[in-house]
Amino acid sequence: MTEENTKSISNPPILSLLPVAAVITNIKGELLEWNDLFFKLIGFPSLAVEAESITEIFDFEGNDLKNLISPLLSGEKQSVEVESAYILNKISVTLNLGLFSNQMSRSKKLIWLIKESAPDNHLPEYFQLLFQSIPFGIVISDGHDNVLKCNRAFEDLFGYTKAQLKGKKINDMIVPDSMKDFGVHLTSNVAEGRDVFHETLRVRADGELINVAVITRPVVFSNNRKYIFSIYQDVTDREKIEKLSLENGNQFATMLNYLPGIVYRCKAERDYPMLFVSEGSLKITGYEPGLFMNHSINYNEIIHEKFRDFVWEKWQKAIEDNKVFQEEYCIKHRDGEIRWVWERGHVVRDNHNRIMYIEGYIEDITEQRSVQLSLIKEKELLQALMDNIPDTIYFKDRNSRFLQINKAQAQVLGVKNQADAVGKTDNDFFDAVFARKTFEEEQEMMVTGELVINNEEHVFTNMGWRWLSTTKVPLYDENGEITGLVGVSRDITTNKVLENKLRKSERDLTLLNQEKDKLFSVIAHDMRSPFNSFLLLTELLADKSFSVEKEELVQLAKSMHQSAAAVAELLENLLEWSRIQRGQIVYKPKTVVLKNILEKNLNYFQANLQKKNIHVELSVADKITVLADSSMLSSVIRNLISNAIKFTPGKGTIKISAKRPDNNSVLFMIQDSGIGMDAEQQEKLFTLDTRGTKGTEDEPSSGLGLILVREFIKIMKGRIYLTSKENFGTTFYVELPAH
């Protein structure tokens, strides 16, 4: 037989068109035929099928096969439905069982329509026996035509052993020399993903030529490797083929009556003239099959007018590309109701690639479509509601990947399109530390189911650092298993800022009250002594019996002056401190020549310096200037010089110097050779905790002056610090902005 003699099978097994897994057995349950969906249901092993009976594949949970088919044999029922499970992994399935008779042999057979209750990817071990028991030659090869496995029937058909075939190319072993190029072409088509059905000529090991029917198709196993699966049948005896075709036709016709939809065959024309229509047309369209097959009505008439061009264009495209047609569209039922249908079909060609007909399957999906539309509307309503809520809302799966977010969350993540976040995790949007912490917390929730309520987090988002109050709750499926979570985060940054300000104000107020209390304590302590002295002296002077010499009177006057001066200084400092606390001090910075302002303020203390015979050394360059408020700076200088004089004994020394440590600042120092301070005194020096101590000649001191110094320097954006050692003196350092 030449290449031209090769003929395509014009009527391929209609089992392959069924949308469900299907098996044909005898009444003992022994497997006879099946479709590809049955292979997918139970998982196709890399070697072959091992089971002989359907009871070796499915667990009937104690039901005896005879009891199951008894209502069918008695005519009590036309079909039986039973729940079962795949033996290998106990995944549930539903079996619809029907009975039909072979008109030629009058033998009774069973049709099993199997619906999988859950996905099942496991490979049963029982396939091997079934593989070896099939009366057709089966060979499995790789994409390069190398034989991997064959059954006994294949060995018997071609006269080779497995050892002789394994690893050899099929075209080299069983294809006649005159047809090798065509054989390579067919293998290439299958390797590219096409199914091939044809009758052709093959050669046995002894050289005998035989006619065979070959069904070859690509198969992808669970390891994702591609193989070529071929079934060979000896068709030399045409009478057997005719009988088998008739028997199969009766089987298929009976089986089609169990399908909920329409199985059809029609011409590839615009009106879809029907050659065959199953009984399902009455339920789907309201018209009997005969009305379509005698052309009283054509299928195009019942397609809704707005879909007619669309469906035909889709069919034209599928035919042109030699691909499967699949589409959803509307039809008009005989009762006038508009219904949605789902259609899947393909074009059948002869060996010259000429179109013979179209065949396929149509099913009513109106109810499913209605449910889908309701779900879509609910989802759109939920999304609209979510998008109008200012809080961020998001859904995540068990692996903490985003499933759905609202607009507020999209803004936080920095994505324009909400769909861009789907499938991503926090690690794609936040820093690694926060993302890892969040992932660990969410994974713990997936295990424990514990809720997260109002958890406050400081997070760096697309909008910068934000405070978020987050609540997360797990999501459960109908079996009570956690499938993910839903989270809601509220931006509380504004509240947090106000809260922090309130706390600061509270702290400031508390501190202010504490300082006020301390201040009153200072006033009570430091003003009591001068006023007591003043009252006592005035009381003596007012006493008529009191007589005093002139020298004593002078001494009393000096004491009164000293008391009055101390009170005046204290009141002045209190007034300045009060103005600072009430914010009434206005900072007026300008360029100030440091040497000039130091000399000006030194002049106020000439009498004090001469009285204690204290020597002052002023070493400041004329060009050194600072940016400062001259009034505040004068107050700082006077207080520091006053302290230096008070706590320096007679004939001591005060040194005043200045320098520029850098281009931006000026540092001036006031150093005395006085009594110095211990560490505790230094610690409290600039606070109201300190108590004024008298100078070397009992000069009064409230300690408030240094507090004013600190406040003024702070206002002028400078700083003050000191070094001191008991009996060796003290040095104050004042740093101010240069100008």
XYZ file of C-alpha atoms in Angstrom:
739
model
C 0.000 0.000 0.000
C 1.407 3.389 -0.975
C 0.993 6.728 0.718
C -1.989 7.435 -1.497
C -3.675 4.226 -0.263
C -3.567 5.445 3.352
C -7.165 6.267 4.437
C -8.465 8.259 7.454
C -11.138 6.672 9.629
C -14.252 8.648 8.806
C -16.083 7.774 12.018
C -13.622 8.073 14.990
C -14.899 6.731 18.349
C -17.603 9.067 19.519
C -16.549 8.359 23.110
C -13.876 11.027 22.596
C -16.595 13.683 22.187
C -18.204 13.023 25.556
C -17.596 15.739 28.201
C -17.331 13.146 30.994
C -15.218 10.063 31.685
C -16.902 7.004 30.148
C -16.271 3.230 30.318
C -17.982 0.258 28.699
C -17.926 -3.084 30.558
C -19.757 -6.379 30.386
C -22.239 -7.217 33.150
C -19.360 -8.738 35.142
C -17.684 -5.335 35.237
C -14.786 -6.345 32.964
C -13.364 -3.334 31.108
C -13.973 -3.262 27.348
C -13.664 0.345 26.147
C -13.097 3.834 27.567
C -12.367 7.416 26.502
C -9.472 9.785 27.209
C -11.287 11.507 30.076
C -11.343 8.152 31.849
C -7.540 8.027 31.559
C -7.300 11.569 32.932
C -9.631 10.717 35.787
C -7.629 7.773 37.098
C -4.239 9.103 35.984
C -2.300 7.576 33.075
C 0.863 5.742 34.255
C 4.149 5.823 32.396
C 3.877 2.096 31.603
C 0.231 1.093 30.959
C -3.078 0.010 32.530
C -3.235 -2.927 34.965
C -6.871 -3.315 36.125
C -9.240 -5.877 34.525
C -12.506 -4.960 36.258
C -14.068 -1.657 37.198
C -14.331 -2.984 40.758
C -10.522 -2.916 40.897
C -10.543 0.818 40.142
C -13.491 2.102 42.160
C -14.563 1.230 45.710
C -18.324 0.548 45.910
C -18.229 0.561 49.732
C -19.701 -2.903 50.207
C -22.242 -2.712 47.357
C -22.138 -5.846 45.238
C -22.021 -5.225 41.473
C -24.899 -7.666 40.985
C -27.061 -5.669 43.377
C -26.216 -2.446 41.532
C -27.228 -3.715 38.100
C -30.222 -5.765 39.289
C -32.722 -2.869 38.771
C -31.317 -2.448 35.243
C -31.585 -6.127 34.339
C -35.162 -6.305 35.647
C -36.174 -3.187 33.730
C -37.134 -1.455 36.973
C -34.736 1.403 36.215
C -33.076 2.756 33.102
C -30.085 4.117 35.012
C -28.496 3.837 38.441
C -26.406 6.470 40.212
C -23.946 5.435 42.900
C -21.338 7.275 44.938
C -17.952 5.634 44.888
C -14.289 6.391 45.426
C -11.084 5.850 43.508
C -9.348 2.962 45.318
C -5.826 4.416 45.136
C -6.504 7.641 47.054
C -10.201 7.485 48.097
C -11.181 10.604 46.123
C -14.981 10.610 45.638
C -16.697 10.106 42.275
C -20.289 9.740 41.061
C -21.039 6.806 38.716
C -24.105 6.847 36.392
C -24.740 3.287 35.183
C -26.849 2.263 32.182
C -27.584 -1.027 30.375
C -27.740 -1.751 26.646
C -27.827 -4.837 24.405
C -25.632 -5.717 21.446
C -28.080 -6.280 18.568
C -25.749 -8.715 16.840
C -24.565 -10.892 19.700
C -27.507 -10.040 21.990
C -24.973 -9.697 24.792
C -25.717 -7.109 27.477
C -23.194 -4.431 28.359
C -22.909 -1.621 30.884
C -22.184 2.051 30.245
C -20.513 3.930 33.097
C -20.506 7.758 33.062
C -18.110 8.975 35.745
C -18.043 12.418 37.303
C -15.027 13.287 39.406
C -15.894 14.890 42.778
C -12.389 16.190 43.374
C -9.260 16.591 41.226
C -7.161 13.436 41.191
C -3.644 13.321 39.806
C -2.488 9.978 41.249
C -1.525 7.052 39.054
C -3.149 3.677 39.993
C -0.968 0.583 39.827
C -3.827 -1.477 38.358
C -3.352 -0.027 34.874
C -0.633 -2.531 33.989
C -2.938 -5.548 33.868
C -5.542 -3.678 31.835
C -2.798 -2.461 29.509
C -1.708 -6.015 28.844
C -5.302 -7.311 28.525
C -6.453 -4.949 25.771
C -6.790 -6.923 22.486
C -5.222 -4.100 20.457
C -1.523 -3.474 19.996
C -0.429 -0.540 22.152
C 2.982 1.114 22.010
C 4.334 4.115 23.912
C 7.255 6.040 22.430
C 9.087 9.253 23.167
C 9.060 12.364 20.992
C 11.897 10.942 18.888
C 9.950 7.804 17.883
C 11.937 5.544 20.258
C 9.918 2.655 21.734
C 9.528 2.847 25.511
C 6.821 0.258 26.207
C 4.437 -2.028 24.354
C 1.876 -4.644 25.332
C 1.687 -8.324 24.425
C -0.874 -7.690 21.685
C 1.614 -5.381 19.945
C 4.318 -8.066 20.157
C 1.935 -10.666 18.710
C 0.728 -8.315 15.963
C 4.205 -7.522 14.630
C 6.198 -10.588 15.748
C 8.793 -8.737 17.853
C 9.668 -9.125 21.533
C 9.850 -6.178 23.931
C 13.628 -6.570 24.101
C 13.862 -6.327 20.313
C 11.655 -3.215 20.180
C 12.776 -1.215 23.222
C 14.887 1.786 22.280
C 14.362 1.220 18.531
C 12.506 3.630 16.275
C 9.010 2.509 15.296
C 9.507 3.692 11.710
C 12.609 1.511 11.441
C 10.813 -1.598 12.748
C 7.259 -1.751 11.375
C 6.974 0.841 8.544
C 7.592 -0.440 4.992
C 10.542 1.183 3.219
C 8.258 2.825 0.651
C 6.314 4.616 3.426
C 9.098 5.672 5.820
C 8.970 9.343 4.803
C 5.231 9.426 5.374
C 5.698 7.630 8.705
C 8.212 10.257 9.833
C 5.752 12.974 8.771
C 2.953 11.435 10.859
C 5.252 11.100 13.886
C 6.231 14.759 13.532
C 2.564 15.822 13.457
C 1.815 13.888 16.631
C 4.911 15.264 18.388
C 3.624 18.771 17.617
C 0.388 18.000 19.476
C -1.938 16.657 16.750
C -4.082 13.516 17.007
C -3.798 11.143 14.017
C -6.488 8.587 13.003
C -5.766 6.580 9.846
C -5.644 3.194 8.156
C -2.342 2.234 6.609
C 0.056 -0.573 5.736
C 2.666 -1.963 8.168
C 5.217 -4.782 7.999
C 5.701 -7.655 10.468
C 9.051 -9.038 11.609
C 8.664 -11.939 9.123
C 8.130 -9.473 6.244
C 4.369 -9.935 5.946
C 2.429 -6.763 5.123
C -0.739 -6.160 7.148
C -3.470 -3.501 7.057
C -3.849 -1.726 10.392
C -6.033 1.013 11.863
C -3.863 3.384 13.909
C -4.917 5.907 16.540
C -1.942 8.033 17.607
C -1.979 10.972 19.976
C 0.415 12.927 22.239
C 0.175 12.365 26.006
C 1.706 14.408 28.832
C 2.289 12.350 31.981
C 2.473 13.617 35.573
C 6.238 14.178 35.252
C 5.464 16.758 32.493
C 7.277 14.630 29.903
C 5.669 14.183 26.492
C 5.045 10.715 25.023
C 3.306 9.336 21.947
C 0.527 6.803 22.588
C -0.453 4.583 19.626
C -3.098 1.859 19.272
C -2.809 -0.608 16.358
C -5.653 -2.858 15.162
C -5.417 -5.451 12.424
C -8.185 -4.526 9.929
C -7.455 -7.192 7.355
C -10.746 -8.871 8.121
C -13.238 -6.207 6.927
C -16.249 -8.203 8.147
C -15.005 -7.946 11.717
C -14.567 -4.236 11.294
C -18.108 -3.817 9.965
C -19.565 -5.790 12.857
C -17.505 -3.853 15.348
C -18.627 -0.554 13.823
C -22.282 -1.584 14.023
C -21.883 -2.737 17.616
C -20.089 0.469 18.582
C -22.750 2.530 16.875
C -25.475 0.890 18.952
C -23.434 1.346 22.100
C -22.845 5.011 21.409
C -26.475 5.686 20.493
C -27.613 4.200 23.801
C -24.963 6.097 25.690
C -25.839 9.446 24.089
C -29.309 9.282 25.614
C -27.748 9.641 29.059
C -26.034 12.921 28.208
C -27.678 16.177 29.374
C -26.783 17.999 26.160
C -26.820 17.597 22.364
C -24.312 15.497 20.441
C -24.483 16.486 16.779
C -22.904 16.126 13.361
C -23.617 18.693 10.658
C -22.320 20.081 7.383
C -19.797 22.921 7.623
C -22.311 25.448 6.275
C -23.793 28.675 7.669
C -27.168 27.098 8.570
C -25.484 24.013 10.149
C -27.559 21.360 8.250
C -27.725 18.443 10.667
C -26.647 14.923 9.760
C -27.175 13.568 13.260
C -28.702 15.050 16.442
C -29.042 13.258 19.774
C -32.202 13.132 21.895
C -30.848 15.953 24.083
C -32.047 18.498 21.501
C -35.624 18.276 22.809
C -34.582 19.390 26.286
C -32.099 22.036 25.127
C -34.035 23.598 22.216
C -37.604 22.267 22.518
C -37.311 20.682 19.043
C -37.175 16.922 18.336
C -34.008 15.603 16.645
C -35.972 14.667 13.507
C -36.925 18.300 12.851
C -33.254 19.177 12.545
C -32.271 16.110 10.509
C -35.137 16.504 7.969
C -34.264 20.204 7.788
C -37.679 21.423 8.923
C -35.664 23.808 11.042
C -31.979 24.656 10.960
C -29.853 25.323 14.003
C -28.820 28.796 12.827
C -32.462 29.922 13.121
C -32.550 29.309 16.872
C -29.208 31.041 17.554
C -30.015 34.497 18.900
C -29.659 37.012 16.081
C -27.008 39.082 17.878
C -24.785 35.975 18.139
C -25.283 34.437 14.668
C -22.445 36.261 12.904
C -20.222 35.949 15.938
C -20.658 32.157 16.198
C -20.147 31.595 12.481
C -16.991 33.760 12.432
C -15.625 31.806 15.387
C -16.348 28.542 13.552
C -14.662 29.848 10.418
C -11.576 30.735 12.448
C -11.519 27.315 14.146
C -11.850 25.553 10.785
C -9.134 27.696 9.214
C -6.717 27.071 12.107
C -7.804 23.419 12.481
C -8.489 24.022 16.173
C -11.271 23.072 18.553
C -14.257 25.449 18.641
C -15.491 26.433 22.088
C -17.892 29.268 22.879
C -20.855 30.438 24.966
C -23.829 32.141 23.281
C -27.629 32.520 23.405
C -30.316 30.503 21.633
C -34.081 30.952 21.471
C -35.980 27.957 22.892
C -39.154 26.754 21.181
C -41.163 28.259 24.059
C -39.612 31.675 23.354
C -37.265 31.670 26.338
C -33.716 32.893 25.772
C -31.156 30.376 27.014
C -27.383 30.311 27.269
C -25.523 27.310 25.809
C -21.926 26.124 25.751
C -20.683 24.461 22.580
C -17.496 22.513 21.878
C -16.723 20.906 18.549
C -14.245 20.345 15.728
C -14.102 19.846 12.001
C -13.482 16.372 10.502
C -11.413 16.085 7.295
C -10.610 13.221 4.917
C -7.120 12.040 3.994
C -6.929 14.778 1.362
C -7.629 17.420 4.027
C -11.083 18.106 2.616
C -13.785 19.105 5.101
C -16.272 16.294 5.652
C -18.440 17.651 8.497
C -18.520 19.316 11.902
C -19.299 17.379 15.063
C -19.577 18.481 18.666
C -21.544 18.832 21.854
C -23.937 21.571 23.101
C -25.077 21.976 26.701
C -27.526 24.345 28.450
C -25.632 26.625 30.888
C -28.421 29.124 31.591
C -28.545 28.324 35.282
C -24.769 28.324 35.665
C -24.597 31.596 33.728
C -27.191 33.165 36.020
C -25.213 32.081 39.062
C -22.013 33.437 37.508
C -23.641 36.792 36.735
C -24.984 36.997 40.282
C -21.531 36.279 41.634
C -20.010 38.887 39.320
C -22.560 41.493 40.443
C -21.937 40.643 44.078
C -18.197 40.904 43.513
C -18.585 44.254 41.724
C -20.839 45.525 44.518
C -18.338 44.361 47.128
C -15.479 45.997 45.210
C -17.427 49.268 44.883
C -18.177 49.206 48.593
C -14.531 48.464 49.415
C -13.267 51.231 47.117
C -15.436 53.819 48.857
C -14.152 52.931 52.316
C -11.156 55.067 53.367
C -9.625 52.187 55.327
C -7.373 49.769 53.441
C -8.990 46.361 52.821
C -7.259 43.311 51.409
C -7.709 39.556 51.048
C -4.811 37.088 51.138
C -4.439 33.356 50.504
C -2.711 30.834 52.787
C 0.676 31.891 51.423
C -0.002 35.564 52.291
C -0.388 36.502 48.629
C -2.838 39.287 47.774
C -6.086 38.088 46.183
C -8.036 41.357 46.160
C -7.454 44.897 47.434
C -9.376 48.166 47.492
C -8.260 51.574 46.204
C -6.992 52.711 49.591
C -4.700 49.665 49.815
C -3.528 50.226 46.232
C -2.468 53.744 47.237
C -0.554 52.388 50.232
C 1.175 49.774 48.045
C 1.894 52.255 45.261
C 0.112 50.425 42.410
C -2.132 52.200 39.910
C -4.123 49.105 38.984
C -5.470 47.003 41.854
C -4.950 43.840 39.804
C -1.188 44.536 39.777
C -1.040 43.507 43.447
C -2.748 40.129 42.941
C -0.349 37.234 43.499
C 2.259 39.423 45.183
C 3.218 39.616 48.860
C 4.223 42.300 51.356
C 7.828 41.562 50.409
C 7.155 43.211 47.024
C 6.044 46.488 48.612
C 7.556 46.903 52.102
C 10.988 46.633 53.689
C 12.303 43.122 54.344
C 12.080 43.344 58.142
C 8.418 44.410 58.184
C 7.488 41.956 55.408
C 9.101 39.012 57.221
C 7.470 39.959 60.549
C 4.050 40.264 58.899
C 4.454 36.957 57.039
C 5.372 35.089 60.227
C 2.391 36.574 62.091
C -0.012 35.681 59.272
C 1.317 32.140 58.941
C 0.830 31.668 62.671
C -2.778 32.831 62.224
C -3.250 30.211 59.478
C -2.378 27.551 62.064
C -3.986 28.898 65.245
C -6.908 30.889 63.822
C -6.241 33.647 66.364
C -7.464 37.117 65.375
C -5.324 40.256 65.259
C -7.304 43.206 66.610
C -6.243 46.877 66.338
C -2.530 46.137 66.130
C -0.708 49.479 65.771
C 2.248 49.468 63.366
C 4.626 52.182 62.148
C 5.082 51.334 58.466
C 7.011 52.944 55.609
C 4.522 52.995 52.729
C 4.304 54.559 49.290
C 3.020 57.662 51.146
C 5.938 57.720 53.596
C 5.940 56.683 57.231
C 2.406 56.032 58.443
C 0.810 54.730 61.626
C -1.701 51.947 60.856
C -4.165 50.215 63.151
C -4.609 46.731 61.659
C -7.226 44.040 62.223
C -6.918 40.621 60.549
C -9.285 37.653 60.707
C -8.925 34.203 59.076
C -11.223 33.028 56.266
C -12.709 29.515 56.397
C -14.099 27.202 53.716
C -17.196 25.006 54.070
C -15.087 22.322 55.756
C -13.860 24.683 58.443
C -10.353 24.850 56.969
C -8.520 28.188 56.931
C -8.056 29.332 53.329
C -6.660 32.816 53.879
C -7.392 36.053 55.685
C -9.019 39.455 55.339
C -7.288 42.514 56.723
C -8.445 46.064 57.439
C -5.949 48.809 58.233
C -6.886 52.312 59.354
C -4.464 55.212 58.946
C -4.139 56.720 62.423
C -1.139 58.920 61.637
C -3.024 62.175 62.322
C -4.425 60.811 65.567
C -0.992 59.560 66.538
C 0.579 62.978 65.886
C -2.125 64.695 67.920
C -1.745 62.084 70.636
C 2.008 62.665 70.762
C 1.484 66.431 70.858
C -1.025 66.017 73.661
C 1.377 63.845 75.598
C 4.163 66.360 75.040
C 1.901 69.179 76.179
C 0.986 67.128 79.219
C 4.646 66.488 79.971
C 5.496 70.165 79.413
C 2.651 71.252 81.663
C 3.721 68.814 84.348
C 7.307 70.029 84.057
C 6.165 73.641 84.118
C 4.124 73.052 87.250
C 7.072 71.312 88.830
C 9.338 74.220 87.922
C 6.752 76.671 89.217
C 6.622 74.838 92.536
C 10.396 74.813 92.689
C 10.461 78.480 91.776
C 8.116 79.370 94.603
C 10.369 77.379 96.893
C 13.373 79.357 95.629
C 11.549 82.638 96.118
C 10.473 81.675 99.625
C 14.010 80.657 100.513
C 16.016 83.409 98.825
C 13.753 86.348 99.633
C 13.125 85.472 103.271
C 16.680 86.203 104.448
C 17.071 89.668 102.788
C 13.615 90.767 103.909
C 14.190 89.531 107.462
C 17.459 91.459 107.628
C 15.815 94.539 106.161
C 12.898 94.351 108.616
C 15.221 93.872 111.578
C 17.407 96.854 110.651
C 14.439 99.143 110.016
C 12.902 98.024 113.299
C 16.109 98.992 115.143
C 16.220 102.368 113.445
C 12.601 102.999 114.329
C 13.231 102.267 118.018
C 13.563 105.649 119.829
C 15.627 104.051 122.528
C 18.131 102.731 119.980
C 21.344 104.796 119.885
C 24.127 104.116 117.434
C 27.419 105.593 116.456
C 27.984 107.011 112.991
C 30.246 104.145 111.908
C 27.665 101.606 113.050
C 24.979 103.524 111.162
C 27.062 103.368 107.981
C 27.460 99.625 108.420
C 23.708 99.212 108.939
C 23.043 101.215 105.777
C 25.412 99.003 103.782
C 23.611 95.897 105.061
C 20.262 97.360 104.063
C 21.615 98.226 100.603
C 23.028 94.739 100.161
C 19.663 93.189 101.115
C 17.795 95.509 98.773
C 20.236 94.760 95.902
C 19.788 91.018 96.398
C 16.011 91.373 96.306
C 16.218 93.605 93.227
C 18.448 91.096 91.393
C 16.118 88.239 92.292
C 13.049 90.140 91.156
C 14.732 91.076 87.874
C 15.616 87.447 87.210
C 12.083 86.356 88.131
C 10.660 88.883 85.719
C 12.899 87.663 82.898
C 12.061 84.021 83.621
C 8.340 84.814 83.647
C 8.583 86.548 80.285
C 10.362 83.537 78.805
C 7.726 81.110 80.105
C 4.912 83.227 78.695
C 6.634 83.567 75.317
C 6.945 87.318 75.590
C 10.650 87.357 74.771
C 11.208 88.376 71.121
C 14.430 87.108 69.606
C 16.086 89.829 67.464
C 19.312 88.394 66.043
C 21.976 90.668 64.561
C 25.730 90.782 64.104
C 27.423 91.504 67.437
C 31.135 92.219 67.957
C 31.917 89.917 70.857
C 34.771 91.955 72.365
C 32.691 95.155 72.493
C 29.740 93.587 74.308
C 32.064 91.822 76.772
C 33.830 95.098 77.634
C 30.522 96.945 77.971
C 29.169 94.452 80.498
C 32.449 94.222 82.399
C 32.107 97.926 83.234
C 29.052 97.177 85.397
C 31.248 95.210 87.784
C 34.255 97.550 88.217
C 33.346 98.417 91.828
C 32.854 94.734 92.723
C 36.150 93.776 91.072
C 38.050 96.543 92.866
C 36.441 95.697 96.202
C 37.627 92.053 95.983
C 40.846 92.999 94.166
C 40.096 90.529 91.348
C 42.193 90.738 88.164
C 40.396 90.294 84.825
C 42.156 89.149 81.645
C 40.191 89.790 78.424
C 41.686 88.062 75.385
C 39.233 88.339 72.485
C 40.079 89.344 68.897
C 38.342 92.419 67.483
C 37.146 90.602 64.353
C 35.188 87.865 66.128
C 31.458 88.414 65.631
C 28.407 86.353 66.535
C 24.768 86.210 65.440
C 22.835 86.966 68.615
C 20.271 89.119 70.391
C 22.416 91.791 72.098
C 20.030 92.133 75.062
C 19.946 88.388 75.705
C 23.705 88.068 75.210
C 24.319 90.920 77.690
C 22.146 89.159 80.276
C 24.142 85.941 79.725
C 27.492 87.741 80.101
C 26.426 89.670 83.221
C 25.142 86.547 84.972
C 28.308 84.574 84.196
C 30.661 87.421 85.256
C 28.569 88.038 88.397
C 28.888 84.360 89.359
C 32.626 84.400 88.668
C 33.091 87.435 90.977
C 30.877 85.999 93.736
C 32.695 82.678 93.934
C 36.262 83.960 93.422
C 38.120 84.973 96.615
C 40.009 88.263 96.919
C 43.050 88.707 94.682
C 41.734 86.009 92.396
C 41.705 85.976 88.589
C 38.979 85.889 85.915
C 39.994 85.084 82.324
C 37.740 85.787 79.353
C 38.751 84.451 75.923
C 37.208 83.443 72.595
C 37.984 81.442 69.460
C 36.390 80.060 66.310
C 36.489 76.235 66.350
C 35.017 76.220 62.808
C 33.497 78.590 60.259
C 30.006 78.266 61.699
C 30.496 78.892 65.412
C 32.228 81.010 68.058
C 33.215 79.701 71.491
C 33.918 82.090 74.362
C 35.058 81.049 77.848
C 34.781 82.733 81.280
C 37.240 81.090 83.660
C 37.635 81.902 87.354
C 40.060 80.786 90.068
C 37.264 80.428 92.599
C 36.016 77.709 94.894
C 34.774 75.377 92.142
C 31.993 72.765 92.400
C 31.630 69.065 93.014
C 29.899 66.701 90.541
C 26.523 66.859 92.299
C 26.457 70.658 92.177
C 27.366 70.621 88.490
C 24.546 68.156 87.743
C 21.898 70.465 89.255
C 23.426 73.757 88.185
C 20.986 74.631 85.381
C 17.836 73.392 87.138
C 15.545 74.669 89.853
C 16.732 71.775 92.006
C 19.783 73.786 92.896
C 19.880 76.103 95.912
C 21.641 79.417 95.777
C 24.871 79.486 97.736
C 26.617 82.531 99.123
C 29.769 83.907 97.569
C 33.212 84.057 99.139
C 32.191 87.229 100.988
C 28.612 86.186 101.700
C 27.258 87.593 98.440
C 23.707 86.276 97.952
C 22.884 83.959 94.980
C 19.504 82.446 94.048
C 20.724 80.150 91.255
C 17.975 81.504 89.005
C 20.455 83.502 86.943
C 22.024 80.398 85.380
C 18.573 79.087 84.456
C 17.995 82.330 82.548
C 21.417 81.913 80.921
C 20.463 78.443 79.690
C 17.106 79.647 78.295
C 18.616 82.658 76.509
C 21.400 80.596 74.915
C 18.828 78.031 73.764
C 16.772 80.793 72.130
C 19.916 82.064 70.361
C 20.571 78.527 68.992
C 23.701 78.052 71.034
C 24.800 75.806 73.869
C 26.506 76.121 77.267
C 28.577 73.689 79.310
C 31.224 73.884 82.032
C 34.196 72.264 83.677
C 34.854 72.669 87.389
C 36.956 71.267 90.203
C 36.619 72.066 93.866
C 39.136 74.706 95.060
C 40.477 75.107 91.514
C 37.777 77.210 89.901
C 35.156 76.916 87.173
C 35.113 77.569 83.419
C 31.860 78.244 81.526
C 31.849 77.613 77.737
C 29.308 79.392 75.551
C 29.001 78.441 71.867
C 27.042 80.716 69.524
C 26.532 80.908 65.735
C 29.286 82.834 63.959
C 28.480 85.713 61.636
